[in-house]
Coordinates of C-alpha atoms and ligand atoms in Angstrom, one line a residue:
Chain A
X1 CA 42.8 24.2 -14.2
X2 CA 44.3 22.1 -11.2
X3 CA 45.1 18.4 -11.9
X4 CA 45.0 15.7 -9.2
X5 CA 44.9 12.0 -9.4
X6 CA 42.3 11.6 -6.7
X7 CA 39.9 14.4 -5.4
X8 CA 38.0 13.6 -2.2
X9 CA 34.8 15.5 -1.6
X10 CA 34.4 16.0 2.2
X11 CA 37.0 16.0 5.0
X12 CA 35.0 14.0 7.6
X13 CA 36.2 10.6 8.9
X14 CA 35.3 9.0 5.6
X15 CA 37.2 11.6 3.5
X16 CA 40.2 11.4 5.8
X17 CA 40.5 7.6 6.0
X18 CA 40.1 7.4 2.1
X19 CA 42.8 9.8 1.6
X20 CA 45.3 8.2 3.9
X21 CA 44.5 4.7 2.3
X22 CA 44.9 6.1 -1.2
X23 CA 48.4 7.4 -0.4
X24 CA 49.3 4.1 1.2
X25 CA 48.2 2.5 -2.0
X26 CA 50.7 4.3 -4.1
X27 CA 48.9 7.6 -5.2
X28 CA 50.6 10.8 -4.2
X29 CA 48.5 13.3 -6.0
X30 CA 45.5 13.7 -3.7
X31 CA 43.3 16.6 -2.7
X32 CA 40.8 16.7 0.0
X33 CA 38.1 19.5 -0.3
X34 CA 36.2 20.4 3.0
X35 CA 33.6 23.2 3.1
X36 CA 33.9 23.6 6.9
X37 CA 36.7 25.5 8.4
X38 CA 38.3 22.4 10.0
X39 CA 38.5 18.7 9.1
X40 CA 36.8 16.1 11.0
X41 CA 33.2 16.4 9.9
X42 CA 30.4 15.7 12.1
X43 CA 32.9 14.2 14.8
X44 CA 33.9 17.8 15.8
X45 CA 30.3 18.3 17.4
X46 CA 30.0 14.8 19.0
X47 CA 32.0 15.4 22.1
X48 CA 30.6 12.4 23.8
X49 CA 32.6 9.2 24.3
X50 CA 32.0 6.1 22.4
X51 CA 34.1 6.3 19.3
X52 CA 36.8 4.0 18.1
X53 CA 36.3 0.9 20.2
X54 CA 36.9 -1.3 17.2
X55 CA 39.7 0.8 15.7
X56 CA 41.8 1.8 18.5
X57 CA 40.6 -0.6 21.3
X58 CA 39.8 2.5 23.5
X59 CA 36.8 4.7 23.9
X60 CA 37.5 8.2 22.4
X61 CA 35.3 11.2 22.0
X62 CA 34.4 12.4 18.4
X63 CA 37.1 15.2 18.2
X64 CA 39.9 12.7 19.5
X65 CA 38.9 10.2 17.0
X66 CA 39.0 12.7 14.2
X67 CA 42.3 14.2 15.5
X68 CA 43.9 10.6 15.1
X69 CA 43.0 10.7 11.3
X70 CA 44.0 14.3 10.9
X71 CA 47.4 13.5 12.2
X72 CA 47.7 10.7 9.8
X73 CA 46.7 13.0 7.0
X74 CA 49.2 15.6 8.0
X75 CA 52.0 13.0 8.4
X76 CA 51.3 11.7 4.8
X77 CA 51.5 15.3 3.6
X78 CA 48.2 15.0 1.8
X79 CA 47.0 18.3 0.4
X80 CA 43.6 19.6 1.6
X81 CA 41.5 22.8 1.2
X82 CA 39.2 24.1 3.9
X83 CA 36.3 26.6 3.5
X84 CA 35.9 25.0 0.1
X85 CA 32.6 24.0 -1.3
X86 CA 32.3 21.5 -4.2
X87 CA 29.4 22.7 -6.3
X88 CA 29.7 20.5 -9.3
X89 CA 31.2 17.3 -10.6
X90 CA 31.0 16.3 -14.2
X91 CA 31.2 12.7 -15.6
X92 CA 34.7 13.4 -17.0
X93 CA 35.6 14.2 -13.5
X94 CA 35.9 18.0 -13.5
X95 CA 35.3 19.2 -10.0
X96 CA 34.1 22.7 -9.8
X97 CA 34.6 24.3 -6.2
X98 CA 34.8 27.7 -4.7
X99 CA 36.3 29.4 -1.6
X100 CA 37.2 33.0 -0.6
X101 CA 40.8 32.8 -1.6
X102 CA 40.6 31.1 -4.9
X103 CA 37.1 32.1 -6.0
X104 CA 35.6 29.6 -8.4
X105 CA 37.9 27.1 -9.7
X106 CA 38.0 23.8 -11.5
X107 CA 40.1 20.6 -10.9
X108 CA 40.6 17.7 -13.3
X109 CA 40.7 14.5 -11.4
X110 CA 41.3 10.9 -12.5
X111 CA 39.3 9.4 -9.7
X112 CA 36.9 10.9 -7.4
X113 CA 35.8 9.8 -3.8
X114 CA 32.3 11.1 -2.6
X115 CA 32.6 11.5 1.2
X116 CA 30.0 14.2 1.7
X117 CA 28.2 12.6 4.8
X118 CA 24.7 13.2 5.6
X119 CA 22.3 15.8 6.8
X120 CA 19.4 15.7 9.2
X121 CA 15.8 15.5 8.0
X122 CA 14.2 18.9 8.3
X123 CA 10.9 19.7 9.8
X124 CA 9.4 20.2 6.4
X125 CA 9.7 16.6 5.7
X126 CA 8.0 15.7 9.1
X127 CA 4.8 17.6 8.5
X128 CA 4.0 19.0 11.9
X129 CA 1.1 21.5 12.0
X130 CA 1.3 24.9 13.5
X131 CA 3.2 28.1 13.1
X132 CA 6.9 28.2 12.5
X133 CA 8.1 29.9 15.6
X134 CA 11.7 30.3 16.9
X135 CA 12.8 27.5 19.2
X136 CA 12.6 24.6 16.9
X137 CA 16.1 23.1 16.1
X138 CA 17.2 19.9 14.6
X139 CA 19.1 17.9 17.3
X140 CA 22.4 18.3 15.3
X141 CA 22.1 22.0 15.1
X142 CA 21.6 22.2 18.9
X143 CA 24.5 20.0 19.3
X144 CA 26.7 22.3 17.3
X145 CA 25.4 25.3 19.1
X146 CA 26.1 23.8 22.6
X147 CA 29.3 22.0 21.9
X148 CA 31.1 24.2 19.5
X149 CA 29.7 27.6 20.1
X150 CA 29.0 27.3 23.8
X151 CA 25.4 28.6 23.8
X152 CA 22.4 26.8 25.1
X153 CA 19.4 27.2 22.7
X154 CA 16.7 26.7 25.2
X155 CA 15.8 26.0 29.0
X156 CA 12.7 23.7 28.7
X157 CA 12.9 21.2 26.1
X158 CA 10.8 18.5 24.3
X159 CA 12.6 16.1 21.9
X160 CA 10.9 14.5 19.0
X161 CA 12.7 11.4 17.9
X162 CA 14.8 8.9 19.8
X163 CA 17.7 8.2 17.5
X164 CA 21.2 8.6 19.1
X165 CA 21.5 12.3 18.4
X166 CA 18.3 13.1 20.2
X167 CA 19.4 10.9 23.3
X168 CA 22.8 12.4 23.3
X169 CA 21.3 15.9 23.2
X170 CA 18.8 15.2 26.0
X171 CA 21.7 14.5 28.4
X172 CA 23.8 17.3 27.1
X173 CA 21.1 19.9 27.4
X174 CA 20.3 18.5 31.0
X175 CA 24.0 18.9 32.0
X176 CA 24.0 22.4 30.6
X177 CA 21.1 23.3 33.0
X178 CA 18.0 22.9 30.8
X179 CA 15.0 20.9 31.7
X180 CA 14.2 17.9 29.2
X181 CA 10.7 17.1 29.7
X182 CA 10.1 14.2 27.5
X183 CA 11.5 12.3 24.5
X184 CA 8.7 11.2 22.1
X185 CA 9.3 8.4 19.5
X186 CA 6.9 7.8 16.7
X187 CA 7.9 4.2 16.3
X188 CA 7.2 1.5 19.0
X189 CA 11.0 1.1 19.5
X190 CA 13.8 3.5 19.8
X191 CA 16.5 3.5 17.0
X192 CA 19.0 4.6 19.6
X193 CA 21.6 2.4 21.4
X194 CA 20.5 0.9 24.7
X195 CA 23.4 2.4 26.3
X196 CA 22.3 5.8 25.3
X197 CA 18.7 5.2 26.5
X198 CA 20.1 4.3 29.9
X199 CA 22.9 6.8 30.3
X200 CA 21.2 9.7 28.6
X201 CA 17.6 9.3 29.7
X202 CA 17.2 6.9 32.6
X203 CA 20.2 8.4 34.4
X204 CA 18.4 11.7 34.5
X205 CA 14.9 10.6 34.9
X206 CA 13.9 11.8 31.3
X207 CA 10.8 9.8 30.1
X208 CA 10.8 8.2 26.7
X209 CA 7.4 7.8 25.2
X210 CA 7.3 5.3 22.4
X211 CA 4.5 5.4 19.8
X212 CA 4.0 9.1 20.4
X213 CA 4.3 12.1 18.3
X214 CA 4.0 15.8 18.3
X215 CA 0.6 16.9 17.1
X216 CA 0.7 20.6 17.8
X217 CA 3.3 23.2 18.3
X218 CA 2.2 26.5 20.3
X219 CA 3.6 29.9 20.1
X220 CA 3.9 32.6 17.4
X221 CA 7.3 34.3 18.0
X222 CA 8.8 31.6 20.1
X223 CA 7.6 28.0 21.0
X224 CA 5.6 28.3 24.1
X225 CA 4.5 24.6 24.4
X226 CA 3.9 21.4 22.4
X227 CA 1.2 18.6 22.5
X228 CA 2.1 15.1 22.2
X229 CA -0.3 12.2 21.5
X230 CA -0.1 8.5 21.2
X231 CA -0.3 7.0 17.8
X232 CA -2.0 3.8 16.6
X233 CA -0.3 1.1 14.3
X234 CA -0.8 3.1 11.3
X235 CA 1.0 6.0 13.1
X236 CA -2.0 8.2 13.2
X237 CA -2.7 10.1 16.5
X238 CA -5.3 8.5 18.9
X239 CA -7.9 11.1 20.0
X240 CA -8.0 11.7 23.7
X241 CA -4.4 10.7 24.3
X242 CA -3.1 14.5 24.0
X243 CA -0.7 15.6 26.6
X244 CA 0.5 19.3 26.8
X245 CA 4.0 20.3 27.7
X246 CA 5.1 23.9 28.4
X247 CA 8.5 24.5 26.6
X248 CA 10.6 27.0 24.9
X249 CA 12.4 24.5 22.6
X250 CA 11.6 21.6 20.4
X251 CA 14.4 19.4 19.2
X252 CA 13.8 17.2 16.2
X253 CA 15.9 14.0 15.9
X254 CA 14.2 12.4 13.1
X255 CA 16.9 10.7 11.1
X256 CA 19.6 11.4 8.8
X257 CA 19.7 11.4 4.9
X258 CA 22.8 11.0 2.8
X259 CA 23.8 14.3 1.0
X260 CA 23.7 13.3 -2.6
X261 CA 22.9 16.3 -4.7
X262 CA 26.4 16.5 -6.2
X263 CA 26.2 12.6 -7.0
X264 CA 22.7 12.8 -8.6
X265 CA 23.7 15.7 -10.9
X266 CA 26.8 13.8 -11.8
X267 CA 24.5 10.8 -12.9
X268 CA 25.3 8.5 -10.1
X269 CA 22.5 6.0 -9.5
X270 CA 20.9 6.3 -6.1
X271 CA 19.3 3.7 -4.0
X272 CA 15.7 4.5 -3.0
X273 CA 16.3 2.6 0.3
X274 CA 19.6 4.1 1.5
X275 CA 19.3 7.4 -0.4
X276 CA 23.1 6.6 -1.1
X277 CA 24.7 5.5 -4.4
X278 CA 24.5 2.0 -5.5
X279 CA 27.9 0.6 -5.5
X280 CA 29.9 -2.6 -6.5
X281 CA 32.2 -4.4 -4.2
X282 CA 35.0 -1.8 -5.0
X283 CA 32.6 0.9 -3.7
X284 CA 32.5 2.3 -7.1
X285 CA 29.3 3.9 -8.4
X286 CA 27.9 3.4 -11.9
X287 CA 30.0 6.3 -13.1
X288 CA 33.4 4.7 -13.7
X289 CA 36.2 6.0 -11.4
X290 CA 33.7 7.6 -8.9
X291 CA 33.7 6.0 -5.5
X292 CA 31.6 6.5 -2.3
X293 CA 32.0 5.8 1.4
X294 CA 30.9 6.8 4.7
X295 CA 27.6 8.4 5.5
X296 CA 27.0 9.6 2.0
X297 CA 26.8 5.9 1.0
X298 CA 24.4 4.8 3.9
X299 CA 23.9 6.1 7.2
X300 CA 26.4 4.5 9.8
X301 CA 26.1 4.4 13.6
X302 CA 29.6 3.5 14.2
X303 CA 32.5 5.6 13.0
X304 CA 34.8 2.6 13.0
X305 CA 32.9 1.1 10.1
X306 CA 32.9 4.5 8.3
X307 CA 36.8 4.5 8.5
X308 CA 37.0 0.9 7.4
X309 CA 34.7 1.4 4.4
X310 CA 36.7 4.6 3.4
X311 CA 40.0 2.6 3.7
X312 CA 38.4 0.3 1.0
X313 CA 37.3 3.1 -1.2
X314 CA 40.7 4.8 -1.0
X315 CA 42.4 1.6 -1.9
X316 CA 40.2 0.9 -4.9
X317 CA 40.4 4.5 -6.2
X318 CA 44.2 4.1 -6.1
X319 CA 43.9 0.9 -7.9
X320 CA 41.9 2.5 -10.6
X321 CA 44.2 5.5 -11.0
X322 CA 47.1 3.1 -11.4
X323 CA 45.4 0.6 -13.7
X324 CA 42.6 2.2 -15.4
X325 CA 39.2 0.7 -15.8
X326 CA 39.9 -2.4 -13.7
X327 CA 36.6 -4.0 -14.3
X328 CA 37.6 -4.5 -17.9
X329 CA 40.4 -6.5 -16.8
X330 CA 38.5 -9.3 -15.3
X331 CA 36.3 -12.1 -16.8
X332 CA 32.8 -12.8 -15.4
X333 CA 29.9 -10.8 -14.2
X334 CA 28.9 -8.5 -11.4
X335 CA 26.7 -10.8 -9.2
X336 CA 23.7 -9.0 -7.7
X337 CA 23.2 -9.2 -3.9
X338 CA 19.4 -9.4 -3.2
X339 CA 18.0 -8.2 0.2
X340 CA 15.1 -10.2 1.4
X341 CA 13.0 -11.1 4.5
X342 CA 13.6 -8.2 6.6
X343 CA 16.8 -7.1 5.2
X344 CA 16.3 -3.6 3.8
X345 CA 19.4 -3.3 1.7
X346 CA 23.1 -4.4 1.3
X347 CA 26.3 -2.4 0.7
X348 CA 27.7 -3.4 -1.9
X349 CA 24.7 -4.1 -4.2
X350 CA 26.8 -6.2 -6.5
X351 CA 29.9 -8.3 -6.0
X352 CA 32.5 -9.5 -8.6
X353 CA 34.0 -12.8 -7.5
X354 CA 37.5 -12.0 -9.1
X355 CA 37.7 -8.4 -7.8
X356 CA 36.4 -9.1 -4.3
X357 CA 38.5 -9.3 -1.1
X358 CA 39.2 -12.8 0.1
X359 CA 37.0 -12.1 2.9
X360 CA 34.6 -9.6 1.9
X361 CA 32.2 -7.8 4.4
X362 CA 28.8 -7.0 3.2
X363 CA 26.9 -4.5 5.5
X364 CA 23.1 -4.2 5.9
X365 CA 20.3 -3.1 8.0
X366 CA 17.0 -4.8 8.9
X367 CA 13.6 -3.0 8.8
X368 CA 12.1 -4.2 12.2
X369 CA 13.2 -5.8 15.5
X370 CA 13.8 -9.5 15.1
X371 CA 14.5 -12.0 18.0
X372 CA 15.8 -15.5 18.0
X373 CA 16.3 -15.5 14.3
X374 CA 19.0 -16.5 11.6
X375 CA 20.9 -14.3 9.4
X376 CA 21.2 -16.4 6.2
X377 CA 23.2 -16.0 2.9
X378 CA 22.3 -18.1 -0.3
X379 CA 24.4 -18.5 -3.3
X380 CA 21.7 -19.2 -5.9
X381 CA 19.4 -21.6 -4.0
X382 CA 22.1 -22.9 -1.6
X383 CA 22.4 -21.7 1.9
X384 CA 25.9 -21.0 2.9
X385 CA 25.6 -18.9 6.0
X386 CA 23.1 -19.5 8.7
X387 CA 24.0 -17.6 11.8
X388 CA 21.8 -17.6 14.9
X389 CA 21.1 -14.2 16.5
X390 CA 19.3 -13.4 19.6
X391 CA 18.2 -10.0 18.4
X392 CA 18.7 -7.7 15.5
X393 CA 17.4 -4.1 15.5
X394 CA 17.1 -1.5 12.8
X395 CA 19.2 0.9 14.5
X396 CA 22.3 -1.3 14.4
X397 CA 24.2 -2.1 11.2
X398 CA 24.7 -5.8 10.5
X399 CA 27.4 -7.5 8.5
X400 CA 28.0 -10.9 6.8
X401 CA 31.4 -12.0 5.4
X402 CA 31.6 -13.6 2.1
X403 CA 34.5 -15.8 1.0
X404 CA 36.0 -15.3 -2.4
X405 CA 37.1 -19.0 -2.7
X406 CA 33.4 -20.1 -2.2
X407 CA 32.0 -17.5 -4.7
X408 CA 34.7 -18.2 -7.3
X409 CA 34.2 -22.0 -7.2
X410 CA 30.3 -21.9 -7.0
X411 CA 28.9 -23.3 -10.4
X412 CA 26.9 -20.7 -12.4
X413 CA 26.5 -18.2 -9.6
X414 CA 23.9 -15.7 -10.7
X415 CA 22.5 -14.3 -7.5
X416 CA 23.5 -13.9 -3.7
X417 CA 20.7 -13.5 -1.4
X418 CA 20.9 -12.0 2.3
X419 CA 17.8 -12.6 4.5
X420 CA 16.5 -13.0 8.0
X421 CA 15.0 -16.4 8.8
Chain B
X1 CA 15.2 -4.9 51.1
X2 CA 14.7 -2.9 47.9
X3 CA 14.0 -3.8 44.3
X4 CA 15.2 -1.8 41.3
X5 CA 14.5 -2.1 37.7
X6 CA 17.3 -1.7 35.3
X7 CA 17.7 -1.9 31.5
X8 CA 20.7 -4.0 30.6
X9 CA 23.0 -2.2 28.1
X10 CA 25.0 -5.3 27.1
X11 CA 23.3 -5.7 23.7
X12 CA 20.4 -4.5 21.7
X13 CA 18.2 -7.0 23.4
X14 CA 17.9 -4.5 26.4
X15 CA 16.6 -7.0 29.0
X16 CA 14.6 -5.5 31.7
X17 CA 16.3 -6.6 35.0
X18 CA 14.7 -6.8 38.4
X19 CA 17.3 -6.6 41.1
X20 CA 16.8 -7.3 44.8
X21 CA 19.2 -5.2 46.8
X22 CA 20.0 -5.9 50.5
X23 CA 22.5 -3.7 52.2
X24 CA 23.9 -2.3 49.1
X25 CA 24.4 -5.7 47.4
X26 CA 22.5 -7.3 44.7
X27 CA 21.1 -10.5 46.1
X28 CA 18.8 -11.6 43.3
X29 CA 18.7 -10.7 39.6
X30 CA 15.9 -11.8 37.3
X31 CA 15.0 -10.9 33.7
X32 CA 18.4 -11.3 32.2
X33 CA 19.1 -13.6 29.3
X34 CA 22.8 -14.0 29.7
X35 CA 25.6 -13.5 32.1
X36 CA 26.2 -10.0 31.0
X37 CA 23.0 -9.0 32.5
X38 CA 24.1 -10.2 35.8
X39 CA 27.4 -8.7 35.7
X40 CA 25.9 -5.4 34.6
X41 CA 23.2 -5.4 37.3
X42 CA 25.7 -6.0 40.0
X43 CA 27.9 -3.1 39.1
X44 CA 25.0 -0.8 38.4
X45 CA 23.5 -1.3 41.9
X46 CA 26.8 -1.3 43.8
X47 CA 29.0 1.1 42.0
X48 CA 27.5 2.8 38.9
X49 CA 30.1 4.8 37.1
X50 CA 30.2 6.9 34.0
X51 CA 32.6 9.0 31.8
X52 CA 31.6 12.7 31.9
X53 CA 32.1 14.8 28.7
X54 CA 31.3 18.4 28.4
X55 CA 32.9 21.8 27.4
X56 CA 35.0 24.4 29.1
X57 CA 35.0 28.1 28.3
X58 CA 38.2 29.2 26.3
X59 CA 39.7 32.9 26.2
X60 CA 41.4 34.2 23.2
X61 CA 41.0 31.2 21.1
X62 CA 39.7 30.2 17.6
X63 CA 36.6 28.6 19.5
X64 CA 34.6 29.9 22.5
X65 CA 34.6 26.4 24.1
X66 CA 36.9 23.4 24.2
X67 CA 35.5 19.9 24.7
X68 CA 36.6 17.9 27.8
X69 CA 36.1 14.5 29.5
X70 CA 37.0 12.8 32.6
X71 CA 40.2 10.7 32.0
X72 CA 38.4 7.8 33.8
X73 CA 35.0 6.8 34.9
X74 CA 33.6 8.6 38.0
X75 CA 30.9 7.6 40.4
X76 CA 27.5 8.3 38.7
X77 CA 26.2 10.4 41.7
X78 CA 29.2 13.0 41.1
X79 CA 28.1 13.9 37.5
X80 CA 26.5 17.2 38.5
X81 CA 29.1 18.2 40.9
X82 CA 31.7 17.7 38.1
X83 CA 29.6 19.8 35.8
X84 CA 29.3 22.5 38.5
X85 CA 32.9 22.8 39.0
X86 CA 33.9 23.0 35.3
X87 CA 31.3 25.6 34.6
X88 CA 33.3 28.0 36.8
X89 CA 36.6 27.8 34.8
X90 CA 38.0 29.5 31.8
X91 CA 41.1 28.4 30.2
X92 CA 43.5 30.4 28.0
X93 CA 44.1 29.4 24.4
X94 CA 45.9 27.5 23.0
X95 CA 44.7 24.3 24.3
X96 CA 46.0 20.8 23.2
X97 CA 44.5 17.3 23.2
X98 CA 45.2 15.8 26.5
X99 CA 46.0 18.9 28.4
X100 CA 44.7 18.6 32.0
X101 CA 42.3 21.2 32.6
X102 CA 41.3 20.5 36.3
X103 CA 43.0 17.7 38.3
X104 CA 41.0 15.6 40.9
X105 CA 37.8 17.1 39.9
X106 CA 35.1 17.1 42.6
X107 CA 37.5 15.0 44.7
X108 CA 36.9 11.8 42.4
X109 CA 40.6 11.3 41.7
X110 CA 39.8 11.8 37.9
X111 CA 41.2 14.7 35.9
X112 CA 39.3 16.8 33.4
X113 CA 41.2 16.7 30.1
X114 CA 40.9 18.5 26.8
X115 CA 39.7 16.3 23.9
X116 CA 40.2 19.1 21.2
X117 CA 42.9 21.4 19.9
X118 CA 41.9 25.1 20.2
X119 CA 44.5 27.5 18.7
Ligands
FAD501 C1 25.1 13.2 16.5 C2 25.9 11.9 16.1 C3 26.4 11.1 17.0 C4 27.1 10.1 16.7 N1 27.6 9.2 17.7 C5 28.5 8.2 17.4 C6 29.1 7.4 18.4 O1 28.8 7.5 19.6 N2 29.9 6.4 18.1 C7 30.3 6.2 16.8 O2 31.1 5.4 16.5 N3 29.7 6.9 15.8 C8 28.8 7.9 16.1 N4 28.2 8.5 15.1 C9 28.4 8.3 13.6 C10 29.6 8.8 13.0 O3 30.0 10.0 13.6 C11 29.5 9.0 11.6 O4 28.9 7.9 11.0 C12 30.6 9.6 10.8 O5 31.1 10.8 11.3 C13 30.3 9.8 9.3 O6 31.5 10.3 8.7 P1 31.4 10.9 7.2 O7 32.8 11.2 7.0 O8 30.9 10.0 6.3 O9 30.5 12.2 7.4 P2 30.7 13.7 8.1 O10 31.4 13.5 9.4 O11 29.4 14.2 8.0 O12 31.7 14.4 7.1 C14 31.4 14.9 5.8 C15 32.1 16.1 5.4 O13 31.7 16.5 4.2 C16 31.7 17.8 4.0 N5 31.0 18.2 2.8 C17 29.7 17.8 2.4 N6 29.3 18.4 1.3 C18 30.5 18.9 0.8 C19 30.7 19.7 -0.3 N7 29.8 19.8 -1.2 N8 31.9 20.4 -0.5 C20 32.9 20.2 0.5 N9 32.7 19.5 1.6 C21 31.4 18.9 1.8 C22 31.0 18.3 5.3 O14 31.3 19.5 5.6 C23 31.7 17.2 6.4 O15 32.8 17.7 7.0 C24 27.4 9.7 15.4 C25 26.9 10.5 14.3 C26 26.1 11.6 14.8 C27 25.6 12.5 13.6

């Protein structure tokens, strides 16, 4: 059996930044396990620009952003194994993995960082009627085919879902010579960035139909057309609004879900809202010494925040390795953070006033579009943050910063509430 | 006189802007909530620019394509011309990040540079 202080599952931006940070915080024995043939995760297929504005103050493409962190990893001489799939993790932190060269092998770790990212919701989860002909791809699969393998999956395309991947792929397929007929979105608003709507759809005259869904897929061997209809408030198709499109390809861009099979079997508690682990301020799960960061924790739209979060996870994992169960060293309780009034969830879910950072960032998402509102934070019943916002949308992650001084000195603090007012 | 409708990309609000254009200049802008909308509308109607990202075929490499970008923004109406030009080329592996693949692409003054390592 191999022995490492910290084993990191996943070599995407989260795993990379966590590894570099753990090393900076004094741990030398680190191993990153990545199932793909290269490091970088999903960034390798995101060849568009728009990454790293916060971190590097310049706009990089996905592969360029990944390369900067891969370089840091190499410079820090951190070990990693590619083409290596982690298949099991136990509570005593034995990691079982496999690859061609080593076969099935075990690693004993002192701390583990989960950084497995997320995957796309599949069509099965979407319930579209009809046969299952060829020509239906998730937008991410199409992205990989076009950007990494250099093949175009179809010529006439309909896209369901207007998240950023769908929008980015509408432009990408158009540039590659395909005709993107329409992007249909079930919700009355798009979850994608305004910039992507303008630069990926409007620039190329691709219509976006909000409150629309696919009601029928035609074709037995290969998709030959799809029918789109308008939906009512209950997201049920409205009779008589059907419109037929001839196409050979349907791309589904219907959201991402954190990939937590490993976490679940390890006994990590999962949030029903984010589908990611419930973590404390140190990004530690309910299983001691197991930390999580990046898209496996909650789906991020900006990689910069993934890197920041992962840096924190790496630091806390290193502290755990050096000092053992740190939470035994501090007095006081974990204070729950309650999400209310439009706030769907917060990461972290609990915060310990002694263990937290001086200025601690709490990230959250809202469930609807809010205009001219306030983001408020309450310590018990007392409002301590009340920040005016012109607009808040579900597609963009929000944050509030809690001050340690304030939490430490607040008498009988038992609950923190984050809400939209 | 011409009127154009734009969606501001300054923030998630996405204000619907109505811009009056006279001889290529924005003469009146309506619908914006803040100054950013005005700045955006002016630039969009007089000189809209974009960064173009795509892929170029690679021969003898670990991957069939390498991702590329224009090293600065180019006029929006040149996008397809640029894409046409880079579709014609094939590069030999290895390719390094930052390598110039095409200089002065489509006469824009911008270069096409690689954004990924291909061995
Ligand atoms: C299509 C798309 C477009 C985006 N556009 C932008 C943008 O314009 N700007 C921006 O800032 N952000 C963007 N993002 C967001 C950003 O890229 C992601 O949030 C970020 O890449 C997530 O990093 P991660 O490391 O958590 O996950 P990933 O990048 O998914 O990495 C997870 C890694 O874990 C590996 N893994 C999983 N399970 C196992 C296992 N069992 N064993 C071993 N390895 C495993 C995977 O192979 C993968 O390499 C985009 C995301 C997507 C999907």
